[in-house]
Amino acid sequence: MKAPAWQPGAALALLLGLLGGLAGLQFLPRLLLPAEHAGLLAAALGLGVWVGWSRPGRTPMLLMLGVLLGLSWAQQRASWRLADVLAPAHIGQPVWVEAEVDGLPQALAGYGGVGGWRLPLRLLERPGGVPEQVSVSWFPGAGREQAPRAGERWRLQLRLKPVHALQNPGLPDTELWLLERGVRAQGSVRAGERLAAASAWNLAAARERIRAAIQARVSEPRARAVLAGLAIGDQGGIAAGDWALLRDTGVVHLFAVSGLHITWFAWLAAAGVHALWRRSAWLCTRWPAPAAARWLGLAAALGYALLAGWGVPAQRTVGLLAVLVLLQSSARIWPWALALSLAGAVVGLADPWALVTPGFWLSFAAVALLMQAAPAEDEATAGWRRLPQLAWQGLRVQLLASAGLAPLTLIFFGQVSLVGLLTNLVAVPLVTSVLVPLALGGLLLAPLWQLGTWGVQALFAGLELAQRLPGAVWWAAQAPWFIEALALLGVALALLRLPRAVRALGLALLLSLLLWTPARPAPGRFALTVIDVGQGSAAWVQTAGHALLFDAGPRWGGDSDAGARVVLPLLRAAGVNHLDALVISHDDADHSGGGASVLAGLPVAARWGSLPPRHVLQPVQPCRAGLAWEWEGVRFEWLHPGGPGEAAARDNARSCVLRVQDAAGQALLLTADIEAAQERELLQRAAPLRATVLLLPHHGSKSSSSAEFLAAVQPQLAFAQAGFMNRHGHPAAPVRERLAVAGVPLLTSAECGAWQWLSSQPPGPQGCWRLQRRRYWLTAAPAGALDDEPD
């Protein structure tokens, strides 16, 4: 029997199934057991034999075969990656290794403003049970005066802990980001000595030398950071406020998403080569201009990606472009859907985790849009008419890409810049055609960096004007996955070359995302979200029509704080566009550090707090015991401080204590950092302490949560906002023991991530975000004590 001819539809089904299987494993709460994996392989083998001999129904079976193969390969890759794990015996214990600094050290601000470095290390010699790739912090100290540099080999004493990142709804998963890059442990350098300098051919060392040259020649901080980012992909120097400006004006893809940036660079390089190549008959007779444009554009993308650090997004983008160039250079005509699916499958096989990251889909969509918008290869005009045509094509591509990527930006990041179409018209040609060449040209002629500085200053001045326009940014709540899937289908239908009726259907599907609004608590009830900010405090209380934020998380050093990185993104993802009240319980940095960012990012109707007169977050209304109000049948009452003397106390002793009670009597007690003395005072004043849920005072410190206090509160559940393996040992063992004696279950941020509770339901671990969003790579919280650092 003659085997049936291979059809593009069958190949597309196999590739789409493969992509589905590779992505599907990333949503599983655990990896397959060996027996399950063996069964999966047996099913794939049997189905493959059946497909090879069958005629009818072949395409659906190929789709299923692709799914089985994709699941199997993703399972194997994940098993290999997770096997490189930090053994329990090494957690928190000093370990000596020999390591190479495998990338650019990044400046890091520590406690008290001490400057240090974040070092990516590849361990060349290590004890068993220590992963090969780790990320560590280095701060100056005894024996640590000389900081390691890129490419150098060192003998180091490390203290390591498993990878563990903050987990909150609506925010990116940093643990997945680190898993994709092979980083399997984090920690700090305790001592070390340099063994060897970097090789003259070491790429990371060359990039660090370029960064040092830019820092020495460019005095303006913003331009210095931007030029380093454009030249070598070092984005660590760009300030948090500048990132917010780039996001709000819709041009962040030119600086942050290297996949998009490399795609634009390759397309522009190919267009330029094509235009110039056609002017030489001699060149065209030896290598056709379209082929030269494709391959030299790919070479330009490869060179730029290498100079930018050859990170995971750059690798998958170059791989995607390489597959497309190979397909276009073959003798066969490949349907665009088949070509893109094959390219995606190649990238997915090399990096299965990429299929669930925004960078992959943004890069993939950018390539698809460029393929659709690019002119046909036989289009040509002669003489002076060529330049206007190229300019028009560039403008058309920009408009299509900006419009096409806007829905994806809304889905992945919860915002879309309404001024993005305008700003991209200027920013894309300015960055790709002027600033990038100047940043790279400065390597040969340093004065070009001064021209680049003026260009950066002009660009940011224009972006700041655009940001101030009314309605510059539109924020949207994060929709359920099925609505996002419908919206993605709608984007595809609207942008593809399909009949107008089908495109109209795509726009209708996209409206489901724009019109969706999250549910709110019923009148008389409230919802609590204890935000995972590590070693700090932030809790959001929502009623049917109001929202209150109690504390805004810590400040981590430099311009990094939990308000900008965690609290604001979470609130916006939940559809909160203003706060009715912001409470800063006291002036400790782990409670107040994110307050300024919250105030800058959201309108706030009222501010409460217990702060010194000259505090940066003043003015605030003082929280005085006995003051109370109601929102939709939910009662809010201050229990502490009780008088002027307490309000004048220092730090923890003057913490605001707030009790929230719904119409059914279910209550929440927010205690900030009060200690045993303040607990006794509340008991003496017979304050109404009884509550269903207690946020433990002072993160579970042994100086708080006395047995008498717990007896008065009688909580059904206690929650400690404490960082993973924090240096304070919170929640302390005595507090755990007192809770156990009282029969009160305890949850912590480290094991739970963010925790959500609706007052109409019993509180419990089902509200933990790590449990709601179970993934096979999410780590547990082993016992121990290490310096807690932001992830």
CSV table of C-alpha atoms in Angstrom, one decimal, residues 525-528 662 664 666-667 691-694 715-718 745 747 755-768 771-772:
chain,number,residue,atom,x,y,z
A,525,ARG,CA,-19.1,41.6,53.0
A,526,PHE,CA,-15.5,42.3,52.4
A,527,ALA,CA,-12.6,40.7,50.6
A,528,LEU,CA,-9.0,40.6,51.9
A,662,ASP,CA,-18.8,42.6,58.1
A,664,ALA,CA,-22.5,38.9,59.6
A,666,GLN,CA,-16.8,38.0,60.5
A,667,ALA,CA,-13.9,40.2,61.4
A,691,ALA,CA,-11.5,38.5,65.0
A,692,THR,CA,-11.9,35.6,62.5
A,693,VAL,CA,-8.5,36.3,60.9
A,694,LEU,CA,-5.5,37.8,62.6
A,715,PRO,CA,-8.8,33.8,65.6
A,716,GLN,CA,-9.8,31.0,63.3
A,717,LEU,CA,-6.6,31.6,61.3
A,718,ALA,CA,-3.4,33.6,61.8
A,745,PRO,CA,-3.8,27.4,62.1
A,747,LEU,CA,-0.1,30.5,57.2
A,755,TRP,CA,-3.5,35.0,50.5
A,756,GLN,CA,-7.2,35.9,49.6
A,757,TRP,CA,-10.2,35.6,51.9
A,758,LEU,CA,-13.8,36.5,51.3
A,759,SER,CA,-15.5,37.2,54.6
A,760,SER,CA,-18.6,35.1,53.6
A,761,GLN,CA,-16.4,32.0,53.5
A,762,PRO,CA,-14.3,30.1,56.1
A,763,PRO,CA,-10.6,31.2,56.0
A,764,GLY,CA,-8.1,28.6,55.1
A,765,PRO,CA,-5.2,27.5,52.9
A,766,GLN,CA,-7.5,27.4,49.8
A,767,GLY,CA,-6.9,31.2,49.6
A,768,CYS,CA,-3.1,30.7,49.0
A,771,LEU,CA,-2.1,26.6,46.0
A,772,GLN,CA,-4.6,28.2,43.6
